[in-house]
Amino acid sequence: SMASILPASNRSMRPDRNTYDGKSFVHVKNPYLDTMDEDILYHLDLGTKTHNLPEMFGDVKFVCVGGSPNRMKAFALFMHKELGPVEGGEDIEDICAGTDRYCMFKTGPVLCISHGMGVPSISIMLHELIKLLHHARCCDVTMIRMGTSGGIGIAPGSVVITDTAVDSFFKPQFEQVILDNVVTRSTELDKELAEELFNCSKKIPNFPALIGHTMCTYDFYEGQGRLDGALCSFSRENKLDYLTRAYKAGVRNIEMESTVFAAMCRLCGLKAFPISINAIRPVTWELL
Amino acid sequence: SMASILPASNRSMRPDRNTYDGKSFVHVKNPYLDTMDEDILYHLDLGTKTHNLPEMFGDVKFVCVGGSPNRMKAFALFMHKELGPVEGGEDIEDICAGTDRYCMFKTGPVLCISHGMGVPSISIMLHELIKLLHHARCCDVTMIRMGTSGGIGIAPGSVVITDTAVDSFFKPQFEQVILDNVVTRSTELDKELAEELFNCSKKIPNFPALIGHTMCTYDFYEGQGRLDGALCSFSRENKLDYLTRAYKAGVRNIEMESTVFAAMCRLCGLKAFPISINAIRPVTWELL
């Protein structure tokens, strides 16, 4: 089960990470933040004056994020049962019920949040989530993105554990526009963590998992070689050529959030890994 | 009221638009689409085999899109009352209830859909919506994006009617990555339509509206000069300089969807305009 995988990944504390009293805190990289009288996390409907963030979130060790609110609630309920009887009964409430931008559920040390679809949507959530973890003085937090994806040359339903998130040009980088400057950020992930998770997966029967690069695009149709969008200007051959080149570059699946997830977590000192389930859908990417 | 504005904008049929029997249909630009046995609109939970799209949507003349599902439902309920008594009572159902990606409501000729936050999220919805309008054989459709935004040098709460959507570099273009090619698309909008809407706004008392350029960014914090994100590497002076340059380039507000909305609607022959309410929030963009 997921619960048996998670504690394992927490064991491997890297010696090179900044720590304080042996604990690894979240690094907010904004000199203005601590001078602010109040920090409002607009899209989460939370704030430092309206909520006791250390009390609400101080014990968080695992943050699980995914696109769909319903799936994140289902996963939170699953974790809730896995972690054993807790006060509050069998249901869990949406902490962000005051807004319909994102949903958030907490059970014990596990926080589950939806992020919608695409880089800008997850990026707004990550800014506010990372500030939340900072204000709540959380330490030793592991971030996990669990999403669906389109696999390339792999069996439908298999799980891809991402070792590197790459862009549409197969480069391990994320281009962040800051005002009108384009800054390139690394999207390298913790490869030991990926190996560790892969070893866990081998212990579970009938659990098809593999390690590979994950490609992140800004568009689901034209950006991922789909022939069934409202616009399509390339041929079936162009598509196959592109996906074959992606496969040769080590890409095993395509989704829409991994590069900014990897880049932001890396910058803020958070251990992070995306894992994606390769969708079982009419559109799967089977290469010859 | 909104209902009195909408029919007016439908009068100005451009003579240069492709028409058939005097009607303007939606142009899907994908040669593969009509050869497909079935078209599944995944993220809307609709399809050509499972739903009678012409019967469900054939009378649609106005499509209103916005980020938040709750706001789109509230607007649909408002239109429902404005349009007078209709069968089905006072409530309206979410047509996309089978998925939590987007919400969709219909009342008479008005279709309201949520699109989440950011270019990739609205782009997935637009691909599937444009195909829906095509399959349903809709004609003379006007698309309206109604969203919130951060104003630059304008009063909080004022409404910006966009004449041109621009990117972070103040250019009226949208860069679409198609496979690994970057294609630049125009984001020019119908300026006569903007003027017409502005004239309507003047007839409504206490309705502060203006015409201006709208800037679309991929990020809410670093991309829009906010000093309160988890990451901030620029100074207050850098921010003010950037926003001043944006203002001088004609930008009056910033949001996260207008360029792809303008580009896709333009390509598919849909009359489109974004209007945005400049948010009344602690973070407003007041220039000296």
XYZ file of C-alpha atoms in Angstrom:
576
model
C 0.000 0.000 0.000
C 0.972 3.651 -0.385
C 1.257 4.014 3.393
C 4.028 1.429 3.514
C 5.950 3.217 0.762
C 5.827 6.679 2.259
C 7.730 6.228 5.555
C 10.556 4.521 3.633
C 11.167 7.579 1.517
C 11.536 9.694 4.620
C 14.559 7.734 5.842
C 16.968 8.953 3.189
C 17.921 12.378 4.538
C 20.545 13.878 2.252
C 23.609 15.219 4.108
C 23.921 18.123 1.644
C 20.583 19.679 2.511
C 20.439 22.770 4.685
C 19.333 21.741 8.107
C 18.831 23.347 11.489
C 19.114 21.199 14.594
C 19.157 18.232 12.210
C 15.788 19.215 10.729
C 15.199 20.349 7.179
C 12.898 23.346 6.939
C 11.176 24.773 3.883
C 13.130 27.618 2.279
C 11.020 30.513 1.177
C 13.250 32.619 -1.090
C 11.617 35.995 -0.687
C 13.256 38.690 1.488
C 9.972 40.628 1.701
C 7.930 37.837 3.223
C 9.077 38.045 6.831
C 8.615 41.830 6.852
C 4.933 41.501 5.995
C 2.391 42.135 8.705
C 0.011 39.567 7.261
C 0.319 36.960 4.532
C -2.915 36.079 2.778
C -2.839 32.828 0.800
C -5.576 34.070 -1.530
C -6.239 30.958 -3.569
C -6.259 28.669 -0.531
C -8.533 30.952 1.525
C -6.036 30.869 4.404
C -3.911 33.534 6.067
C -1.440 34.160 8.874
C -3.839 36.418 10.809
C -7.027 34.453 10.246
C -5.631 30.957 10.854
C -3.205 29.337 13.279
C -1.092 27.731 10.584
C 1.482 26.030 12.911
C -1.358 24.393 14.852
C -3.270 23.380 11.724
C -0.318 22.171 9.629
C 2.826 21.934 11.826
C 2.875 18.104 11.768
C 2.695 17.737 7.962
C 5.391 15.410 6.560
C 3.918 14.375 3.197
C 2.181 16.614 0.710
C 0.379 14.798 -2.091
C -0.779 16.902 -5.020
C -2.820 16.010 -8.095
C -5.007 17.733 -10.680
C -8.492 16.526 -9.813
C -10.231 17.555 -6.547
C -12.320 14.355 -6.459
C -9.257 12.140 -6.817
C -7.374 14.033 -4.136
C -10.329 13.603 -1.767
C -10.509 9.885 -2.626
C -6.774 9.523 -1.915
C -7.068 11.456 1.352
C -9.918 9.165 2.457
C -7.790 6.150 1.530
C -4.868 7.491 3.606
C -7.302 8.316 6.420
C -8.295 4.624 6.603
C -4.701 3.390 6.154
C -3.440 5.529 9.026
C -5.980 3.984 11.425
C -8.712 5.471 13.601
C -8.373 9.230 14.102
C -10.664 11.710 15.785
C -13.251 13.239 13.463
C -14.843 10.065 12.108
C -14.658 8.636 8.624
C -15.100 11.772 6.531
C -12.619 14.591 6.095
C -13.423 18.199 5.309
C -12.120 20.430 2.551
C -9.866 22.932 4.353
C -10.177 25.322 1.379
C -13.984 25.118 1.215
C -14.141 28.925 1.143
C -12.701 28.955 -2.376
C -13.333 26.797 -5.434
C -9.819 27.246 -6.839
C -8.276 24.272 -5.022
C -9.352 21.564 -2.541
C -7.255 20.531 0.476
C -7.604 17.595 2.866
C -5.457 16.591 5.843
C -5.206 13.308 7.661
C -2.421 12.949 10.232
C 0.893 13.961 8.622
C -0.500 13.720 5.068
C -1.795 16.813 3.291
C -3.588 16.319 -0.064
C -4.214 19.247 -2.412
C -5.642 19.532 -5.912
C -3.835 21.797 -8.368
C -5.987 21.889 -11.517
C -4.403 21.436 -14.933
C -1.237 22.974 -16.310
C 1.888 24.804 -15.166
C 0.273 28.158 -14.220
C -2.444 26.481 -12.145
C -0.054 24.272 -10.126
C 2.398 27.178 -9.792
C -0.117 29.423 -7.996
C -0.914 26.574 -5.616
C 2.778 25.765 -5.001
C 3.643 29.394 -4.129
C 0.909 29.448 -1.508
C 1.498 25.899 -0.267
C 5.244 26.504 0.203
C 4.477 29.686 2.147
C 1.955 27.703 4.222
C 4.601 25.069 5.079
C 7.017 27.894 5.956
C 4.547 29.751 8.188
C 3.533 26.457 9.833
C 7.258 25.720 10.528
C 6.986 22.263 8.948
C 10.186 20.226 8.651
C 11.352 17.187 6.665
C 8.508 17.461 4.178
C 8.323 15.218 1.085
C 6.251 16.402 -1.868
C 4.619 13.886 -4.191
C 2.724 14.716 -7.348
C 0.334 11.917 -8.311
C -1.269 12.448 -11.669
C -2.420 10.885 -14.883
C -0.312 11.029 -18.013
C -0.027 9.704 -21.537
C 2.618 6.986 -21.752
C 5.085 6.640 -24.614
C 5.857 3.076 -25.661
C 4.778 1.619 -22.306
C 1.785 -0.455 -21.213
C -1.449 1.375 -20.355
C -1.959 1.588 -16.605
C 1.731 1.380 -15.732
C 3.172 3.815 -13.191
C 6.035 6.100 -14.181
C 8.355 7.254 -11.388
C 9.958 10.403 -12.756
C 13.733 10.735 -12.456
C 13.886 13.947 -14.521
C 11.199 16.320 -15.692
C 11.877 17.672 -19.200
C 10.264 20.316 -21.414
C 8.825 19.942 -24.961
C 12.409 20.000 -26.312
C 13.487 17.147 -23.964
C 15.597 19.523 -21.840
C 15.686 19.165 -18.019
C 14.749 22.763 -17.424
C 11.867 25.107 -16.724
C 11.684 28.589 -18.219
C 10.242 30.991 -15.656
C 9.241 34.439 -16.890
C 10.032 36.927 -14.098
C 8.638 40.333 -15.050
C 9.948 40.356 -18.643
C 13.077 38.269 -18.029
C 13.246 34.595 -18.902
C 15.093 32.621 -16.220
C 15.998 28.956 -16.750
C 15.631 26.705 -13.703
C 16.800 23.125 -13.242
C 14.183 20.377 -13.009
C 16.537 17.629 -11.781
C 14.959 15.375 -9.170
C 16.358 13.184 -6.420
C 17.401 10.046 -8.316
C 18.004 8.030 -5.114
C 14.417 8.740 -4.077
C 13.166 7.468 -7.434
C 15.221 4.262 -7.023
C 13.915 3.811 -3.498
C 10.326 4.178 -4.635
C 10.915 1.801 -7.533
C 12.302 -0.827 -5.113
C 9.147 -0.447 -2.996
C 6.985 -0.975 -6.066
C 8.712 -4.296 -6.822
C 7.473 -5.678 -3.494
C 3.846 -5.111 -4.519
C 2.381 -7.870 -6.736
C 1.028 -6.831 -10.138
C 2.268 -3.280 -9.826
C 3.789 -2.320 -13.201
C 6.196 0.537 -12.472
C 9.243 1.996 -14.188
C 11.655 4.903 -13.829
C 11.833 7.378 -16.711
C 11.849 10.969 -17.829
C 8.528 12.792 -17.775
C 7.817 15.444 -20.389
C 5.745 18.464 -19.376
C 3.856 20.404 -22.083
C 1.736 23.568 -22.074
C -0.939 22.066 -24.280
C -2.798 18.756 -24.287
C -3.618 18.593 -28.019
C -1.116 20.325 -30.335
C 1.629 20.095 -27.695
C 1.308 16.317 -27.186
C 0.856 15.216 -30.804
C -2.875 14.516 -30.564
C -4.725 14.326 -33.862
C -8.155 15.039 -32.330
C -8.005 18.645 -31.141
C -9.893 21.597 -32.636
C -6.600 22.518 -34.326
C -4.149 20.055 -35.874
C -1.536 21.148 -38.411
C 0.820 18.132 -38.325
C 0.614 14.692 -39.905
C 0.460 11.285 -38.281
C 4.092 10.847 -39.411
C 5.183 14.138 -37.761
C 3.553 12.940 -34.555
C 5.195 9.516 -34.628
C 8.586 11.069 -35.410
C 8.284 13.448 -32.440
C 7.193 10.752 -29.995
C 9.973 8.442 -31.222
C 12.547 11.172 -30.615
C 11.041 11.753 -27.164
C 11.290 8.029 -26.403
C 14.933 7.950 -27.526
C 15.624 10.912 -25.219
C 14.350 8.810 -22.291
C 10.805 10.211 -22.070
C 8.264 7.598 -20.936
C 5.233 9.779 -20.326
C 3.756 13.232 -20.957
C 1.810 15.427 -18.548
C 1.421 19.154 -17.881
C 2.870 20.075 -14.467
C 6.125 18.239 -13.675
C 8.737 20.838 -14.717
C 7.483 23.680 -12.508
C 6.784 21.208 -9.685
C 10.388 19.945 -9.851
C 11.898 23.433 -10.249
C 9.998 25.099 -7.394
C 10.427 22.219 -4.916
C 14.156 22.100 -5.723
C 14.580 25.841 -5.140
C 12.723 25.688 -1.827
C 14.637 22.678 -0.473
C 11.739 20.253 -0.639
C 12.308 16.607 -1.512
C 9.973 16.021 -4.401
C 8.990 13.439 -6.928
C 6.246 13.148 -9.478
C 4.712 9.748 -10.128
C 2.119 9.357 -12.848
C -0.286 6.674 -13.872
C -0.228 6.174 -17.608
C -3.894 6.566 -18.538
C -5.972 3.681 -19.873
C -7.740 5.627 -22.586
C -8.369 5.355 -26.322
C -5.447 7.750 -26.789
C -2.365 5.896 -25.622
C 1.007 6.372 -27.199
C 2.030 3.034 -28.549
C 5.162 3.150 -30.612
C 6.185 0.437 -33.036
C -27.816 44.473 -17.355
C -25.683 41.904 -19.127
C -28.726 40.568 -21.004
C -29.291 43.944 -22.636
C -25.647 44.146 -23.743
C -25.404 40.725 -25.312
C -27.941 40.936 -28.171
C -26.378 44.228 -29.302
C -23.012 42.615 -29.904
C -24.612 40.036 -32.176
C -25.820 42.664 -34.649
C -22.404 43.568 -36.006
C -21.801 40.706 -38.430
C -18.513 41.332 -40.183
C -18.744 41.007 -43.984
C -15.245 39.500 -44.141
C -16.099 36.417 -42.124
C -16.557 33.088 -43.861
C -20.254 32.393 -44.024
C -22.565 29.774 -45.457
C -26.138 30.793 -46.287
C -25.358 34.020 -44.447
C -24.520 32.118 -41.267
C -21.108 31.981 -39.638
C -20.147 28.502 -38.500
C -17.300 27.485 -36.197
C -14.155 26.481 -38.110
C -12.431 23.445 -36.744
C -8.991 23.378 -38.365
C -8.226 19.694 -38.168
C -8.470 17.514 -41.297
C -8.597 14.334 -39.164
C -11.681 15.281 -37.188
C -14.400 14.505 -39.729
C -12.825 11.116 -40.508
C -13.164 9.997 -36.894
C -15.834 7.491 -36.003
C -16.344 9.008 -32.586
C -15.097 12.175 -30.916
C -14.795 12.010 -27.157
C -14.548 15.368 -25.405
C -12.664 13.828 -22.469
C -12.479 16.769 -20.107
C -16.130 17.733 -20.629
C -17.422 14.152 -20.238
C -19.307 14.456 -23.539
C -19.002 12.663 -26.873
C -20.525 12.390 -30.340
C -21.753 8.830 -29.762
C -22.953 9.219 -26.203
C -24.695 12.584 -26.570
C -26.909 14.274 -29.155
C -24.798 17.418 -29.356
C -26.924 19.280 -32.004
C -30.031 18.772 -29.857
C -28.268 19.719 -26.614
C -26.288 22.706 -27.905
C -27.478 23.657 -31.431
C -29.151 26.910 -30.270
C -26.096 28.295 -28.432
C -25.266 31.907 -29.455
C -23.218 33.131 -26.497
C -20.508 31.250 -24.672
C -19.371 32.825 -21.405
C -16.209 31.441 -19.851
C -14.478 32.226 -16.564
C -12.041 30.587 -14.169
C -14.193 29.763 -11.160
C -16.957 27.106 -11.333
C -18.993 28.816 -8.595
C -18.906 32.161 -10.376
C -19.907 30.593 -13.690
C -22.869 28.905 -12.002
C -23.843 32.195 -10.350
C -23.671 33.957 -13.724
C -25.691 31.193 -15.403
C -28.376 31.488 -12.708
C -28.407 35.271 -13.222
C -28.863 34.818 -17.000
C -31.505 32.168 -16.330
C -33.564 34.755 -14.411
C -32.831 37.558 -16.916
C -34.021 35.452 -19.844
C -37.392 34.885 -18.179
C -39.265 31.745 -17.182
C -37.912 28.595 -18.817
C -38.836 24.956 -18.317
C -36.836 23.211 -15.621
C -37.491 25.562 -12.720
C -35.076 27.897 -10.985
C -31.982 25.729 -10.735
C -29.725 24.606 -13.560
C -27.639 21.462 -13.665
C -23.930 21.040 -14.346
C -23.792 19.398 -17.790
C -20.240 18.179 -17.044
C -21.161 16.678 -13.642
C -19.403 13.429 -14.644
C -16.018 15.159 -14.454
C -14.528 17.624 -11.982
C -12.240 19.257 -14.568
C -14.756 21.885 -15.719
C -18.362 22.913 -14.963
C -20.895 23.770 -17.689
C -24.354 25.359 -17.468
C -26.825 26.234 -20.217
C -29.797 28.532 -20.169
C -31.467 29.290 -23.495
C -28.815 30.448 -25.998
C -26.230 31.117 -23.268
C -23.624 28.492 -22.379
C -21.430 29.138 -19.316
C -18.245 27.129 -18.711
C -15.467 27.327 -16.139
C -11.888 27.002 -17.364
C -9.697 26.911 -14.275
C -6.574 29.062 -14.066
C -3.907 29.635 -16.698
C -3.278 29.157 -20.412
C -2.982 25.337 -20.452
C -6.190 24.863 -18.453
C -8.317 27.174 -20.652
C -6.679 25.746 -23.792
C -7.854 22.172 -23.074
C -11.374 23.472 -22.481
C -11.334 25.613 -25.658
C -10.237 22.693 -27.874
C -13.143 20.593 -26.620
C -15.666 23.470 -26.546
C -14.854 24.505 -30.132
C -15.282 20.893 -31.265
C -18.573 20.779 -29.339
C -19.853 23.912 -31.151
C -18.724 22.361 -34.457
C -20.416 19.006 -33.823
C -23.571 20.792 -32.619
C -23.559 22.878 -35.867
C -23.827 26.130 -33.913
C -23.681 29.381 -35.909
C -23.055 33.059 -35.158
C -21.524 32.313 -31.774
C -19.931 35.062 -29.646
C -17.375 34.045 -27.024
C -16.921 36.145 -23.888
C -14.309 35.576 -21.208
C -15.358 37.144 -17.907
C -12.630 37.006 -15.317
C -10.877 38.799 -12.526
C -7.592 40.581 -13.087
C -5.087 42.899 -11.491
C -5.479 46.442 -12.808
C -2.562 48.729 -13.651
C -3.064 52.375 -12.775
C -6.867 52.093 -12.775
C -9.468 52.155 -10.022
C -10.177 48.903 -8.155
C -13.435 47.330 -9.325
C -13.358 48.885 -12.796
C -14.091 46.714 -15.810
C -11.504 46.392 -18.576
C -12.814 45.618 -22.073
C -9.820 44.120 -23.865
C -8.995 45.460 -27.327
C -5.739 43.473 -27.604
C -4.330 40.622 -25.550
C -0.555 40.886 -25.102
C 2.137 38.634 -23.627
C 4.659 39.393 -20.823
C 6.728 41.357 -23.350
C 3.708 43.525 -24.362
C 3.488 41.821 -27.774
C 0.067 40.992 -29.307
C 0.946 37.357 -29.846
C 0.684 33.886 -28.412
C 3.474 31.335 -28.708
C 2.010 27.894 -29.279
C 4.371 24.934 -28.987
C 3.290 22.354 -31.590
C 5.298 19.161 -31.049
C 8.717 20.842 -30.695
C 8.024 23.801 -32.982
C 7.156 27.228 -31.635
C 4.439 28.899 -33.711
C 3.466 32.519 -33.139
C -0.251 33.310 -33.373
C -1.966 36.679 -33.460
C -4.057 37.760 -30.475
C -5.765 40.724 -32.146
C -9.402 41.105 -31.172
C -12.404 42.722 -32.821
C -11.934 46.405 -31.955
C -15.433 47.372 -33.154
C -16.888 44.857 -30.720
C -14.895 46.389 -27.872
C -16.188 49.870 -28.826
C -19.748 48.563 -29.016
C -19.488 46.996 -25.579
C -17.929 50.154 -24.170
C -20.848 52.205 -25.533
C -23.268 49.817 -23.822
C -21.395 50.233 -20.541
C -21.836 54.016 -20.681
C -25.620 53.595 -20.557
C -25.372 51.812 -17.200
C -25.089 54.165 -14.185
C -22.034 53.728 -11.950
C -20.386 51.215 -14.231
C -16.706 52.134 -14.453
C -15.439 50.603 -17.695
C -12.547 51.287 -20.053
C -10.951 49.834 -23.164
C -7.322 48.719 -22.906
C -4.743 46.057 -23.575
C -4.805 43.027 -21.318
C -1.551 41.281 -20.446
C -1.556 37.518 -20.023
C 1.153 35.872 -17.888
C 2.037 32.260 -17.053
C 2.604 33.006 -13.393
C 0.651 34.930 -10.768
C 3.568 35.846 -8.486
C 6.951 36.255 -10.210
C 5.264 36.861 -13.571
C 3.057 39.718 -12.340
C 5.527 41.543 -10.139
C 4.089 40.380 -6.826
C 6.379 40.736 -3.809
C 4.523 38.118 -1.717
C 5.164 34.787 -3.442
C 7.315 31.942 -2.116
C 9.992 33.164 -4.538
C 10.833 36.803 -5.233
C 14.142 37.870 -6.773
C 13.298 41.416 -7.889
C 13.064 44.702 -6.009
C 10.083 46.987 -5.502
C 11.774 49.338 -8.007
C 12.095 46.555 -10.641
C 8.408 45.833 -10.185
C 7.349 49.474 -10.523
C 9.561 49.930 -13.566
C 8.012 46.888 -15.270
C 4.434 47.903 -14.507
C 5.141 51.465 -15.667
C 6.492 50.151 -18.963
C 3.404 47.924 -19.283
C 1.142 50.924 -18.644
C 2.975 52.971 -21.277
C 2.506 50.085 -23.741
C -1.266 50.366 -23.203
C -1.715 47.538 -20.690
C -4.488 48.230 -18.171
C -4.792 44.835 -16.503
C -3.064 41.480 -16.041
C -4.612 38.021 -16.065
C -3.625 34.521 -17.144
C -5.774 33.346 -20.085
C -6.460 36.106 -22.626
C -3.740 35.432 -25.237
C -4.668 31.808 -25.951
C -8.375 32.693 -25.749
C -7.913 35.420 -28.382
C -5.627 33.296 -30.594
C -7.784 30.174 -30.653
C -11.099 32.007 -31.155
C -9.531 34.037 -33.969
C -8.238 30.911 -35.733
C -11.610 29.188 -35.454
C -13.652 32.143 -36.729
C -15.314 32.936 -33.423
C -16.068 36.522 -32.422
C -14.443 36.827 -29.041
C -13.663 39.341 -26.377
C -12.311 39.133 -22.869
C -13.668 41.497 -20.232
C -12.178 41.479 -16.784
C -13.085 42.961 -13.459
C -10.101 44.559 -11.817
C -10.027 42.884 -8.415
C -10.659 44.784 -5.195
C -7.886 43.216 -3.160
C -4.972 44.336 -0.981
C -2.731 43.766 -4.015
C -3.840 46.326 -6.580
C -1.501 47.909 -9.055
C -1.584 51.595 -8.345
C 1.037 53.536 -10.218
C 2.173 57.015 -9.273
